[in-house]
Amino acid sequence: METKRKTYDEPTFTDDFMFCEVLRNHPEICQELAELLTGRKVREVRLPEAQKEEKFLYEGRGVRFDIYFEDEANTVYDIEMQTVVRTSIKKRSRYYSSMLDMDHLRQNVSYSKLPDTYIVFICLEDPFHRDSVRYTFRETCEELPDLKLEDGSTIIFINSKSKGGASPEMQAFLEYLNGRRPESDLTEAIDRAVHDQKEDERGRRKYMTLQEHYDEERIEGRVEERQDISFVMKQLLNAGRIEDAKRAADDSKYMDQLLEEFGRKEPVH
């Protein structure tokens, strides 16, 4: 089924392009949002780089960060908007964390000088189905849970579908993500920035150029998707898993699980 291309007047803050443009062009909004999401004070945000790319030849794969920036304490932040939450998001968070470290190691930074990192996934679906507003992960010892590794890495998943437990500021932000009117100073600032961005002609031209590029990528992606589906079906049929094949034909999430089971790697976004 052909996906209808959005006009420049349609994207909301949750669309990848608008999310990146608003936070890149408004570091004060980026700072306030980072504080809300991480629960920590963020000072003097260094201008974020929209969709910073890191590519490493030794593995032939790359990662594109949505919003990557540092604060005055040299703490590194990566904020990602996830409109669709796939089962691979857990492994993806691990990969992103390693790429943040590699970026600094390539600059001849010693291990002891690696900065603290915060990776935040803003999810429009509950990634763990436990109804927590925020899922925060740091390394701990399995045998001694009170023993912290303290390696400086933190990964946070924000669940926009949480039904309670959020602060008024966070609740207003979650509701805004889900299409409600802005009801806080932060969401009102975001909403104004989205409106102003749509009035910017340079942004409009940039958006149309990217849309053409994405159209080309979608064509290539459909070919890869057909190859993945064919691969999974062959594996299932060879294993005599007829019922699984029937289910996979109608259940895209189950197909994603099978892709992981059979070892096919999902392209990193």
XYZ file of N, CA, C and O in Angstrom, residues 122-234:
452
model
N 11.757 8.610 23.479
C 10.381 9.041 23.713
C 9.488 8.120 22.896
O 9.472 8.184 21.662
N 8.750 7.257 23.574
C 7.988 6.206 22.890
C 6.499 6.524 22.856
O 5.896 6.815 23.898
N 5.912 6.438 21.690
C 4.472 6.661 21.560
C 3.679 5.403 21.877
O 2.445 5.414 21.837
N 4.375 4.310 22.190
C 3.765 3.090 22.706
C 4.555 2.680 23.950
O 5.713 3.062 24.103
N 3.937 1.895 24.819
C 4.630 1.426 26.020
C 5.634 0.340 25.621
O 5.238 -0.746 25.203
N 6.950 0.590 25.740
C 7.929 -0.379 25.255
C 8.035 -1.645 26.101
O 8.505 -2.678 25.610
N 7.576 -1.608 27.358
C 7.710 -2.773 28.232
C 6.369 -3.247 28.806
O 6.330 -4.206 29.569
N 5.295 -2.538 28.456
C 3.940 -2.937 28.848
C 3.779 -3.080 30.363
O 3.103 -3.985 30.851
N 4.426 -2.147 31.107
C 4.310 -2.157 32.571
C 3.683 -0.862 33.084
O 3.610 -0.657 34.285
N 3.286 0.002 32.195
C 2.574 1.251 32.500
C 3.369 2.218 33.369
O 2.796 3.018 34.099
N 4.693 2.174 33.285
C 5.506 3.167 33.977
C 5.684 4.379 33.064
O 5.798 4.226 31.841
N 5.684 5.554 33.651
C 5.913 6.759 32.863
C 7.341 6.768 32.310
O 7.574 7.081 31.145
N 8.278 6.404 33.176
C 9.695 6.433 32.817
C 10.346 5.106 33.216
O 10.183 4.640 34.337
N 11.078 4.496 32.294
C 11.876 3.311 32.597
C 13.348 3.728 32.514
O 13.842 4.063 31.437
N 14.050 3.710 33.651
C 15.442 4.148 33.703
C 16.341 2.952 33.986
O 16.118 2.215 34.959
N 17.350 2.768 33.139
C 18.249 1.630 33.270
C 19.680 2.088 33.516
O 20.220 2.919 32.778
N 20.267 1.537 34.588
C 21.690 1.701 34.879
C 22.228 0.334 35.296
O 21.479 -0.505 35.819
N 23.521 0.116 35.091
C 24.109 -1.186 35.381
C 24.201 -1.434 36.890
O 24.681 -0.580 37.640
N 23.718 -2.611 37.336
C 23.858 -3.030 38.722
C 24.347 -4.476 38.758
O 24.261 -5.201 37.766
N 24.857 -4.883 39.896
C 25.347 -6.244 40.081
C 24.167 -7.173 40.366
O 23.355 -6.896 41.255
N 24.085 -8.275 39.653
C 22.970 -9.204 39.830
C 22.988 -9.842 41.218
O 21.941 -10.014 41.839
N 24.182 -10.186 41.684
C 24.296 -10.825 42.997
C 24.116 -9.832 44.143
O 23.611 -10.188 45.214
N 24.541 -8.596 43.925
C 24.452 -7.556 44.950
C 23.773 -6.326 44.345
O 24.430 -5.413 43.864
N 22.453 -6.298 44.338
C 21.714 -5.218 43.666
C 22.072 -3.815 44.142
O 21.863 -2.845 43.416
N 22.612 -3.701 45.384
C 22.982 -2.381 45.865
C 24.340 -1.930 45.331
O 24.743 -0.782 45.536
N 25.044 -2.830 44.618
C 26.354 -2.500 44.058
C 26.169 -1.977 42.635
O 25.709 -2.699 41.743
N 26.496 -0.716 42.433
C 26.316 -0.073 41.139
C 27.622 -0.076 40.356
O 28.690 0.164 40.926
N 27.538 -0.329 39.065
C 28.730 -0.315 38.227
C 29.262 1.103 38.066
O 30.466 1.319 37.957
N 28.360 2.068 38.030
C 28.720 3.484 37.915
C 29.633 3.734 36.715
O 30.680 4.369 36.833
N 29.210 3.214 35.574
C 29.982 3.437 34.344
C 29.569 4.716 33.632
O 30.113 5.059 32.583
N 28.588 5.434 34.195
C 28.202 6.724 33.635
C 27.164 6.676 32.542
O 26.809 7.717 31.989
N 26.655 5.493 32.214
C 25.668 5.392 31.127
C 24.268 5.199 31.695
O 24.054 4.406 32.615
N 23.326 5.940 31.153
C 21.926 5.853 31.556
C 21.057 5.789 30.304
O 21.259 6.564 29.373
N 20.118 4.856 30.300
C 19.171 4.731 29.189
C 17.767 4.871 29.756
O 17.411 4.188 30.721
N 17.000 5.777 29.173
C 15.655 6.071 29.663
C 14.645 5.892 28.535
O 14.861 6.346 27.412
N 13.551 5.224 28.856
C 12.430 5.090 27.929
C 11.234 5.827 28.525
O 10.835 5.544 29.661
N 10.672 6.771 27.772
C 9.491 7.508 28.203
C 8.272 6.887 27.540
O 8.238 6.708 26.311
N 7.273 6.550 28.344
C 6.055 5.914 27.847
C 4.924 6.933 27.779
O 4.353 7.306 28.805
N 4.595 7.365 26.571
C 3.576 8.409 26.427
C 2.169 7.894 26.722
O 1.246 8.682 26.896
N 2.004 6.575 26.787
C 0.681 5.997 27.012
C 0.416 5.669 28.481
O -0.604 5.060 28.801
N 1.327 6.082 29.369
C 1.131 5.795 30.784
C -0.158 6.429 31.294
O -0.502 7.552 30.923
N -0.851 5.706 32.148
C -2.158 6.168 32.621
C -2.101 6.888 33.968
O -3.123 7.225 34.549
N -0.915 7.086 34.508
C -0.844 7.788 35.784
C 0.571 7.810 36.329
O 1.466 7.140 35.821
N 0.773 8.583 37.388
C 2.057 8.613 38.056
C 3.005 9.678 37.550
O 4.128 9.791 38.049
N 2.585 10.471 36.579
C 3.456 11.509 36.028
C 3.243 12.828 36.773
O 2.160 13.100 37.298
N 4.289 13.646 36.807
C 4.156 14.995 37.350
C 3.245 15.800 36.419
O 3.045 15.419 35.250
N 2.676 16.905 36.900
C 1.816 17.708 36.018
C 2.526 18.133 34.737
O 1.918 18.118 33.659
N 3.806 18.499 34.835
C 4.562 18.923 33.649
C 4.742 17.761 32.672
O 4.567 17.916 31.461
N 5.093 16.582 33.220
C 5.275 15.415 32.363
C 3.943 14.981 31.757
O 3.866 14.627 30.576
N 2.869 15.006 32.559
C 1.566 14.607 32.050
C 1.127 15.497 30.895
O 0.585 15.013 29.890
N 1.372 16.804 31.018
C 1.025 17.730 29.940
C 1.813 17.408 28.677
O 1.281 17.463 27.561
N 3.087 17.045 28.853
C 3.920 16.699 27.696
C 3.428 15.409 27.045
O 3.321 15.324 25.815
N 3.098 14.397 27.849
C 2.627 13.128 27.308
C 1.313 13.323 26.546
O 1.113 12.740 25.469
N 0.433 14.125 27.113
C -0.846 14.371 26.437
C -0.636 15.132 25.134
O -1.325 14.888 24.132
N 0.315 16.039 25.127
C 0.621 16.776 23.896
C 1.139 15.824 22.820
O 0.768 15.933 21.647
N 1.972 14.868 23.209
C 2.469 13.873 22.253
C 1.328 13.086 21.634
O 1.417 12.645 20.483
N 0.254 12.919 22.408
C -0.885 12.126 21.944
C -1.984 12.970 21.310
O -3.117 12.534 21.185
N -1.622 14.211 20.911
C -2.547 15.014 20.134
C -3.412 15.977 20.913
O -4.261 16.661 20.317
N -3.203 16.068 22.237
C -3.985 17.017 23.035
C -3.424 18.432 22.894
O -2.311 18.635 22.430
N -4.195 19.410 23.330
C -3.755 20.798 23.288
C -2.611 21.032 24.268
O -2.531 20.376 25.307
N -1.700 21.960 23.969
C -0.622 22.279 24.913
C -1.193 22.900 26.177
O -1.982 23.836 26.113
N -0.790 22.370 27.334
C -1.335 22.845 28.606
C -0.256 23.256 29.601
O -0.552 23.463 30.774
N 0.998 23.353 29.159
C 2.083 23.759 30.052
C 2.962 24.750 29.310
O 2.870 24.897 28.087
N 3.822 25.418 30.049
C 4.727 26.375 29.416
C 5.595 25.683 28.358
O 5.819 26.232 27.277
N 6.082 24.480 28.677
C 6.945 23.768 27.737
C 6.184 23.374 26.479
O 6.661 23.618 25.362
N 5.011 22.765 26.626
C 4.282 22.322 25.433
C 3.794 23.513 24.611
O 3.710 23.433 23.380
N 3.468 24.626 25.269
C 3.089 25.826 24.515
C 4.276 26.357 23.717
O 4.121 26.790 22.569
N 5.477 26.303 24.313
C 6.679 26.750 23.602
C 6.970 25.830 22.419
O 7.331 26.293 21.328
N 6.807 24.525 22.626
C 7.008 23.572 21.534
C 6.010 23.826 20.418
O 6.355 23.852 19.229
N 4.752 24.041 20.797
C 3.708 24.230 19.793
C 3.940 25.498 18.977
O 3.737 25.509 17.755
N 4.392 26.571 19.636
C 4.713 27.804 18.904
C 5.885 27.567 17.951
O 5.880 28.060 16.812
N 6.880 26.806 18.422
C 8.044 26.534 17.581
C 7.659 25.708 16.367
O 8.184 25.921 15.264
N 6.744 24.758 16.545
C 6.264 23.961 15.409
C 5.567 24.864 14.402
O 5.793 24.769 13.186
N 4.714 25.765 14.891
C 4.000 26.696 14.009
C 4.981 27.598 13.270
O 4.864 27.807 12.053
N 5.960 28.145 13.986
C 6.948 29.026 13.354
C 7.767 28.273 12.308
O 8.108 28.828 11.255
N 8.084 27.027 12.610
C 8.865 26.223 11.660
C 8.105 26.035 10.356
O 8.685 26.067 9.262
N 6.808 25.870 10.432
C 6.003 25.674 9.230
C 5.901 26.939 8.400
O 5.550 26.879 7.207
N 6.201 28.098 9.018
C 6.190 29.360 8.289
C 7.540 29.658 7.632
O 7.661 30.622 6.885
N 8.532 28.837 7.926
C 9.891 29.074 7.431
C 10.071 28.449 6.045
O 9.948 27.227 5.883
N 10.346 29.274 5.043
C 10.460 28.774 3.671
C 11.685 27.897 3.470
O 11.657 26.937 2.699
N 12.780 28.222 4.159
C 13.967 27.367 4.042
C 13.685 25.979 4.599
O 14.115 24.974 4.036
N 12.940 25.947 5.702
C 12.554 24.660 6.277
C 11.655 23.883 5.328
O 11.773 22.666 5.211
N 10.758 24.601 4.643
C 9.864 23.948 3.694
C 10.648 23.290 2.559
O 10.392 22.146 2.184
N 11.650 24.030 2.034
C 12.459 23.461 0.948
C 13.266 22.260 1.437
O 13.396 21.253 0.734
N 13.797 22.375 2.640
C 14.567 21.266 3.210
C 13.685 20.038 3.395
O 14.097 18.903 3.099
N 12.465 20.270 3.858
C 11.535 19.170 4.088
C 11.200 18.449 2.780
O 11.194 17.212 2.722
N 10.931 19.216 1.728
C 10.581 18.610 0.452
C 11.750 17.816 -0.121
O 11.566 16.736 -0.701
N 12.973 18.341 0.048
C 14.153 17.616 -0.422
C 14.297 16.295 0.316
O 14.573 15.249 -0.292
N 14.089 16.332 1.637
C 14.194 15.111 2.428
C 13.092 14.124 2.069
O 13.326 12.911 2.041
N 11.904 14.631 1.781
C 10.805 13.752 1.402
C 11.131 12.979 0.124
O 10.839 11.794 0.008
N 11.748 13.675 -0.824
C 12.143 12.993 -2.057
C 13.180 11.911 -1.774
O 13.132 10.817 -2.340
N 14.104 12.235 -0.866
C 15.125 11.257 -0.495
C 14.489 10.058 0.204
O 14.838 8.898 -0.073
N 13.524 10.322 1.110
C 12.865 9.240 1.826
C 12.028 8.375 0.883
O 11.891 7.168 1.096
N 11.451 8.997 -0.148
C 10.696 8.216 -1.128
C 11.596 7.175 -1.779
O 11.203 6.023 -1.983
N 12.817 7.587 -2.108
C 13.773 6.651 -2.692
C 14.128 5.552 -1.701
O 14.224 4.374 -2.064
N 14.310 5.936 -0.428
C 14.641 4.950 0.595
C 13.484 3.978 0.817
O 13.706 2.788 1.054
N 12.243 4.487 0.738
C 11.091 3.614 0.950
C 11.002 2.554 -0.140
O 10.636 1.409 0.114
N 11.318 2.950 -1.377
C 11.305 1.979 -2.463
C 12.318 0.874 -2.186
O 12.023 -0.322 -2.325
N 13.527 1.286 -1.776
C 14.545 0.302 -1.442
C 14.118 -0.534 -0.237
O 14.356 -1.735 -0.178
N 13.463 0.133 0.732
C 13.028 -0.567 1.935
C 11.970 -1.616 1.653
O 11.964 -2.683 2.272
N 11.058 -1.323 0.694
C 10.037 -2.301 0.349
C 10.653 -3.554 -0.251
O 10.193 -4.672 -0.012
N 11.701 -3.366 -1.042
C 12.397 -4.518 -1.620
C 13.024 -5.349 -0.505
O 12.902 -6.583 -0.482
N 13.695 -4.672 0.455
C 14.311 -5.389 1.566
C 13.257 -6.081 2.429
O 13.473 -7.195 2.915
N 12.115 -5.402 2.619
C 11.051 -5.991 3.436
C 10.523 -7.268 2.797
O 10.288 -8.273 3.485
N 10.326 -7.253 1.471
C 9.857 -8.458 0.788
C 10.870 -9.589 0.924
O 10.502 -10.751 1.098
N 12.160 -9.234 0.876
C 13.201 -10.240 1.034
C 13.171 -10.829 2.440
O 13.337 -12.039 2.624
N 12.942 -9.961 3.455
C 12.872 -10.432 4.835
C 11.690 -11.372 5.040
O 11.808 -12.420 5.682
N 10.527 -10.986 4.507
C 9.329 -11.822 4.648
C 9.535 -13.165 3.975
O 9.191 -14.221 4.525
N 10.112 -13.143 2.791
C 10.386 -14.388 2.071
C 11.336 -15.274 2.866
O 11.137 -16.491 2.966
N 12.358 -14.650 3.463
C 13.338 -15.391 4.262
C 12.660 -16.073 5.445
O 12.882 -17.265 5.708
N 11.808 -15.320 6.188
C 11.138 -15.875 7.356
C 10.207 -17.018 6.958
O 10.176 -18.081 7.593
N 9.436 -16.820 5.901
C 8.496 -17.851 5.471
C 9.210 -19.143 5.079
O 8.756 -20.252 5.392
N 10.345 -19.016 4.413
C 11.114 -20.209 4.035
C 11.605 -20.945 5.267
O 11.552 -22.182 5.333
